[in-house]
mmCIF file of C-alpha atoms in Angstrom:
data_model
loop_
_atom_site.group_PDB
_atom_site.id
_atom_site.type_symbol
_atom_site.label_atom_id
_atom_site.label_comp_id
_atom_site.label_asym_id
_atom_site.label_seq_id
_atom_site.Cartn_x
_atom_site.Cartn_y
_atom_site.Cartn_z
ATOM 1 C CA GLN E 1 -50.341 105.252 163.625
ATOM 2 C CA LYS E 2 -47.983 107.552 165.528
ATOM 3 C CA GLU E 3 -48.674 111.195 164.719
ATOM 4 C CA VAL E 4 -47.066 114.558 165.258
ATOM 5 C CA GLU E 5 -49.438 117.477 164.785
ATOM 6 C CA GLN E 6 -48.613 121.095 164.088
ATOM 7 C CA ASN E 7 -50.663 124.050 162.917
ATOM 8 C CA SER E 8 -49.516 124.662 159.335
ATOM 9 C CA GLY E 9 -49.837 128.447 159.620
ATOM 10 C CA PRO E 10 -48.716 130.829 158.369
ATOM 11 C CA LEU E 11 -48.103 132.379 161.751
ATOM 12 C CA SER E 12 -47.374 136.084 161.390
ATOM 13 C CA VAL E 13 -45.500 137.807 164.217
ATOM 14 C CA PRO E 14 -44.199 141.395 164.353
ATOM 15 C CA GLU E 15 -40.445 141.833 164.515
ATOM 16 C CA GLY E 16 -39.252 141.955 168.109
ATOM 17 C CA ALA E 17 -42.243 140.036 169.470
ATOM 18 C CA ILE E 18 -42.368 136.474 170.828
ATOM 19 C CA ALA E 19 -43.293 133.714 168.382
ATOM 20 C CA SER E 20 -44.951 130.669 169.931
ATOM 21 C CA LEU E 21 -45.027 127.392 168.024
ATOM 22 C CA ASN E 22 -46.898 124.342 169.245
ATOM 23 C CA CYS E 23 -46.797 120.623 168.629
ATOM 24 C CA THR E 24 -48.693 117.617 169.972
ATOM 25 C CA TYR E 25 -47.792 113.962 169.597
ATOM 26 C CA SER E 26 -49.756 110.762 169.937
ATOM 27 C CA ASP E 27 -47.174 108.264 171.231
ATOM 28 C CA ARG E 28 -47.177 108.675 175.013
ATOM 29 C CA GLY E 29 -43.899 106.778 175.350
ATOM 30 C CA SER E 30 -41.927 109.134 173.090
ATOM 31 C CA GLN E 31 -38.613 109.992 174.660
ATOM 32 C CA SER E 32 -37.012 112.890 172.855
ATOM 33 C CA PHE E 33 -38.189 115.871 170.881
ATOM 34 C CA PHE E 34 -36.640 118.112 168.275
ATOM 35 C CA TRP E 35 -37.336 121.478 166.742
ATOM 36 C CA TYR E 36 -35.822 122.027 163.315
ATOM 37 C CA ARG E 37 -35.886 125.151 161.197
ATOM 38 C CA GLN E 38 -36.182 124.679 157.443
ATOM 39 C CA TYR E 39 -35.757 127.428 154.915
ATOM 40 C CA SER E 40 -37.321 126.856 151.514
ATOM 41 C CA GLY E 41 -35.236 124.414 149.469
ATOM 42 C CA LYS E 42 -32.832 123.741 152.339
ATOM 43 C CA SER E 43 -32.341 120.924 154.818
ATOM 44 C CA PRO E 44 -33.693 120.873 158.388
ATOM 45 C CA GLU E 45 -31.421 122.707 160.817
ATOM 46 C CA LEU E 46 -31.533 121.607 164.460
ATOM 47 C CA ILE E 47 -32.664 124.449 166.724
ATOM 48 C CA MET E 48 -33.561 122.696 169.965
ATOM 49 C CA PHE E 49 -33.479 119.190 171.421
ATOM 50 C CA ILE E 50 -35.288 118.314 174.642
ATOM 51 C CA TYR E 51 -36.074 115.102 176.498
ATOM 52 C CA SER E 52 -36.897 116.195 180.064
ATOM 53 C CA ASN E 53 -40.142 117.811 181.193
ATOM 54 C CA GLY E 54 -39.915 121.558 181.625
ATOM 55 C CA ASP E 55 -38.123 124.343 179.829
ATOM 56 C CA LYS E 56 -34.819 124.401 177.992
ATOM 57 C CA GLU E 57 -33.371 127.713 176.879
ATOM 58 C CA ASP E 58 -30.720 128.421 174.251
ATOM 59 C CA GLY E 59 -30.255 132.060 173.347
ATOM 60 C CA ARG E 60 -33.508 133.439 171.983
ATOM 61 C CA PHE E 61 -35.081 129.978 171.832
ATOM 62 C CA THR E 62 -36.935 128.140 174.592
ATOM 63 C CA ALA E 63 -38.358 124.664 174.205
ATOM 64 C CA GLN E 64 -41.073 123.549 176.602
ATOM 65 C CA LEU E 65 -41.998 119.906 177.102
ATOM 66 C CA ASN E 66 -45.036 118.521 178.904
ATOM 67 C CA LYS E 67 -45.101 114.750 178.564
ATOM 68 C CA ALA E 68 -48.330 114.376 180.563
ATOM 69 C CA SER E 69 -50.131 116.565 178.009
ATOM 70 C CA GLN E 70 -48.073 115.189 175.087
ATOM 71 C CA TYR E 71 -47.193 118.714 174.101
ATOM 72 C CA VAL E 72 -43.983 120.444 173.102
ATOM 73 C CA SER E 73 -43.584 124.084 172.175
ATOM 74 C CA LEU E 74 -40.950 126.478 170.908
ATOM 75 C CA LEU E 75 -40.759 130.123 171.896
ATOM 76 C CA ILE E 76 -38.664 132.552 169.882
ATOM 77 C CA ARG E 77 -37.978 135.819 171.690
ATOM 78 C CA ASP E 78 -37.097 139.070 169.938
ATOM 79 C CA SER E 79 -38.196 137.636 166.577
ATOM 80 C CA GLN E 80 -36.101 138.674 163.586
ATOM 81 C CA PRO E 81 -36.983 138.630 159.868
ATOM 82 C CA SER E 82 -34.341 135.900 159.471
ATOM 83 C CA ASP E 83 -36.481 133.676 161.715
ATOM 84 C CA SER E 84 -39.048 133.483 158.900
ATOM 85 C CA ALA E 85 -39.023 129.797 157.944
ATOM 86 C CA THR E 86 -40.912 126.561 158.445
ATOM 87 C CA TYR E 87 -40.439 125.049 161.901
ATOM 88 C CA LEU E 88 -40.578 121.289 162.098
ATOM 89 C CA CYS E 89 -41.449 119.423 165.262
ATOM 90 C CA ALA E 90 -40.025 115.907 165.394
ATOM 91 C CA VAL E 91 -40.415 113.116 167.915
ATOM 92 C CA PHE E 92 -38.245 110.075 168.542
ATOM 93 C CA ALA E 93 -40.782 107.259 168.555
ATOM 94 C CA ASN E 94 -40.949 104.943 171.518
ATOM 95 C CA ARG E 95 -39.464 101.510 170.765
ATOM 96 C CA ASP E 96 -38.780 102.474 167.127
ATOM 97 C CA ASP E 97 -35.398 103.697 166.024
ATOM 98 C CA LYS E 98 -36.753 106.619 164.019
ATOM 99 C CA ILE E 99 -37.908 110.217 164.157
ATOM 100 C CA ILE E 100 -41.419 111.162 163.115
ATOM 101 C CA PHE E 101 -41.887 114.663 161.751
ATOM 102 C CA GLY E 102 -44.853 116.982 161.800
ATOM 103 C CA LYS E 103 -45.817 118.854 158.657
ATOM 104 C CA GLY E 104 -44.309 122.066 160.004
ATOM 105 C CA THR E 105 -45.527 125.554 160.863
ATOM 106 C CA ARG E 106 -44.688 128.406 158.519
ATOM 107 C CA LEU E 107 -43.551 131.427 160.507
ATOM 108 C CA HIS E 108 -43.496 134.901 158.993
ATOM 109 C CA ILE E 109 -41.833 137.725 160.914
ATOM 110 C CA LEU E 110 -43.242 141.065 159.852
ATOM 111 C CA PRO E 111 -40.590 143.831 159.616
ATOM 112 C CA GLU R 1 -17.879 122.788 163.228
ATOM 113 C CA PRO R 2 -18.375 119.193 162.028
ATOM 114 C CA GLU R 3 -21.195 118.689 159.565
ATOM 115 C CA VAL R 4 -22.881 116.015 157.516
ATOM 116 C CA THR R 5 -22.058 116.259 153.817
ATOM 117 C CA GLN R 6 -23.918 114.782 150.843
ATOM 118 C CA THR R 7 -23.155 114.293 147.179
ATOM 119 C CA PRO R 8 -24.340 115.021 144.603
ATOM 120 C CA SER R 9 -26.465 118.060 145.387
ATOM 121 C CA HIS R 10 -28.692 117.299 142.402
ATOM 122 C CA GLN R 11 -29.108 114.055 140.490
ATOM 123 C CA VAL R 12 -31.210 113.667 137.365
ATOM 124 C CA THR R 13 -31.898 110.127 136.196
ATOM 125 C CA GLN R 14 -34.216 108.279 133.882
ATOM 126 C CA MET R 15 -36.920 105.997 135.169
ATOM 127 C CA GLY R 16 -35.622 102.476 135.718
ATOM 128 C CA GLN R 17 -32.018 103.556 136.285
ATOM 129 C CA GLU R 18 -30.043 102.911 139.444
ATOM 130 C CA VAL R 19 -28.834 105.808 141.574
ATOM 131 C CA ILE R 20 -26.487 105.962 144.526
ATOM 132 C CA LEU R 21 -26.695 108.876 146.925
ATOM 133 C CA ARG R 22 -23.680 109.471 149.115
ATOM 134 C CA CYS R 23 -23.294 110.849 152.606
ATOM 135 C CA VAL R 24 -20.393 111.450 154.948
ATOM 136 C CA PRO R 25 -21.746 111.550 158.518
ATOM 137 C CA ILE R 26 -20.093 113.458 161.348
ATOM 138 C CA SER R 27 -16.960 111.500 162.216
ATOM 139 C CA ASN R 28 -17.676 110.404 165.815
ATOM 140 C CA HIS R 29 -21.335 109.590 165.154
ATOM 141 C CA LEU R 30 -22.544 106.008 165.298
ATOM 142 C CA TYR R 31 -26.154 106.213 164.108
ATOM 143 C CA PHE R 32 -27.059 107.053 160.531
ATOM 144 C CA TYR R 33 -30.369 107.818 158.878
ATOM 145 C CA TRP R 34 -31.931 108.532 155.511
ATOM 146 C CA TYR R 35 -35.060 110.645 155.114
ATOM 147 C CA ARG R 36 -36.863 111.951 152.088
ATOM 148 C CA GLN R 37 -39.059 114.974 151.485
ATOM 149 C CA ILE R 38 -41.299 115.160 148.453
ATOM 150 C CA LEU R 39 -41.823 118.754 147.362
ATOM 151 C CA GLY R 40 -44.368 120.463 149.605
ATOM 152 C CA GLN R 41 -44.711 117.486 151.926
ATOM 153 C CA LYS R 42 -43.308 116.515 155.293
ATOM 154 C CA VAL R 43 -39.983 114.866 156.015
ATOM 155 C CA GLU R 44 -40.386 111.080 155.996
ATOM 156 C CA PHE R 45 -38.146 108.531 157.687
ATOM 157 C CA LEU R 46 -36.677 105.864 155.392
ATOM 158 C CA VAL R 47 -34.101 103.886 157.338
ATOM 159 C CA SER R 48 -31.807 103.904 160.356
ATOM 160 C CA PHE R 49 -28.430 102.145 160.478
ATOM 161 C CA TYR R 50 -26.216 101.212 163.380
ATOM 162 C CA ASN R 51 -23.307 98.844 163.828
ATOM 163 C CA ASN R 52 -23.316 97.981 160.123
ATOM 164 C CA GLU R 53 -26.884 96.892 159.981
ATOM 165 C CA ILE R 54 -30.357 98.324 159.495
ATOM 166 C CA SER R 55 -32.044 98.940 162.840
ATOM 167 C CA GLU R 56 -35.350 100.269 161.528
ATOM 168 C CA LYS R 57 -36.965 100.866 158.152
ATOM 169 C CA SER R 58 -40.232 102.362 156.988
ATOM 170 C CA GLU R 59 -42.776 100.917 154.587
ATOM 171 C CA ILE R 60 -41.328 103.236 151.929
ATOM 172 C CA PHE R 61 -37.984 101.419 152.146
ATOM 173 C CA ASP R 62 -38.898 98.444 149.976
ATOM 174 C CA ASP R 63 -36.687 96.022 148.048
ATOM 175 C CA GLN R 64 -35.694 98.749 145.600
ATOM 176 C CA PHE R 65 -33.761 100.520 148.357
ATOM 177 C CA SER R 66 -30.560 99.497 150.081
ATOM 178 C CA VAL R 67 -28.021 101.157 152.338
ATOM 179 C CA GLU R 68 -24.366 100.489 152.859
ATOM 180 C CA ARG R 69 -21.413 101.770 154.810
ATOM 181 C CA PRO R 70 -18.662 100.725 152.387
ATOM 182 C CA ASP R 71 -15.830 102.217 154.431
ATOM 183 C CA GLY R 72 -15.270 104.108 157.664
ATOM 184 C CA SER R 73 -16.664 107.376 156.418
ATOM 185 C CA ASN R 74 -19.290 106.983 153.688
ATOM 186 C CA PHE R 75 -22.935 105.978 154.050
ATOM 187 C CA THR R 76 -24.845 105.340 150.831
ATOM 188 C CA LEU R 77 -28.443 104.951 149.731
ATOM 189 C CA LYS R 78 -29.041 102.972 146.544
ATOM 190 C CA ILE R 79 -32.269 102.956 144.589
ATOM 191 C CA ARG R 80 -32.125 100.042 142.171
ATOM 192 C CA SER R 81 -34.774 100.937 139.622
ATOM 193 C CA THR R 82 -36.016 104.484 140.041
ATOM 194 C CA LYS R 83 -39.640 105.459 139.576
ATOM 195 C CA LEU R 84 -41.124 108.875 138.907
ATOM 196 C CA GLU R 85 -42.461 108.971 142.461
ATOM 197 C CA ASP R 86 -38.933 108.646 143.858
ATOM 198 C CA SER R 87 -38.350 112.282 142.871
ATOM 199 C CA ALA R 88 -37.690 114.070 146.162
ATOM 200 C CA MET R 89 -35.051 115.603 148.403
ATOM 201 C CA TYR R 90 -33.093 112.911 150.192
ATOM 202 C CA PHE R 91 -31.493 113.847 153.481
ATOM 203 C CA CYS R 92 -28.848 111.957 155.386
ATOM 204 C CA ALA R 93 -28.602 112.488 159.146
ATOM 205 C CA SER R 94 -26.353 111.249 161.907
ATOM 206 C CA SER R 95 -26.203 111.226 165.694
ATOM 207 C CA GLU R 96 -23.831 110.076 168.429
ATOM 208 C CA GLY R 97 -26.453 107.948 170.151
ATOM 209 C CA ASN R 98 -30.040 107.243 169.249
ATOM 210 C CA ARG R 99 -33.004 108.283 171.398
ATOM 211 C CA LEU R 100 -31.296 110.841 173.602
ATOM 212 C CA SER R 101 -28.977 112.399 171.029
ATOM 213 C CA GLU R 102 -29.206 115.339 168.702
ATOM 214 C CA GLN R 103 -29.621 114.367 165.089
ATOM 215 C CA TYR R 104 -27.965 116.517 162.439
ATOM 216 C CA PHE R 105 -28.998 116.675 158.797
ATOM 217 C CA GLY R 106 -26.904 117.035 155.675
ATOM 218 C CA PRO R 107 -27.759 119.536 152.914
ATOM 219 C CA GLY R 108 -29.645 116.951 150.886
ATOM 220 C CA THR R 109 -29.618 115.534 147.377
ATOM 221 C CA ARG R 110 -32.390 116.568 145.038
ATOM 222 C CA LEU R 111 -33.302 113.508 142.964
ATOM 223 C CA THR R 112 -35.267 114.113 139.782
ATOM 224 C CA VAL R 113 -36.539 111.051 137.927
ATOM 225 C CA THR R 114 -37.677 111.693 134.366
#
């Protein structure tokens, strides 16, 4: 059974600080990785997409991928109250044409 | 900015009835997906669709479910005989390619089966 694991939280971070969200996956052959943000009652919104080892930066967001450790993370710099949401890690399964989601980490930015 | 759209936003139906959920993927995208999310639970893959055929489906996607691309723009999910446990948010998503492409979600349809 291919799994994507995330700490459910809530993760509380002061406004302006760096929020660090982590995700591990079981399928070593997984090829691409997604971070989605989901506000309550809304659909997942794509924040970052990464498929090469290392860091990828987009504005305040940095995704980090380590395929050897089967680990992907998301850093949010200068956290804002509007960043408070559930962050979903998702992995494109190897040899299957589908994305597997983690249960998500609830992030709460403290004003 | 192009986006995935879905209709209706909310559908209420009685158990045993058929429902059709509609999606318009982003226009230059070739891969289409349906996911569902039961309240409080994680997003679950249902089916992927490419080149007018199903490329992958989950164990949830049984004979009660079907998908269709009836024309060049719409992508539909049909549930033939709804059950109470089909109540969930249903999300359509699309991408240009598959494994190495960003996948964008629509706003979802909330299905309530009574």
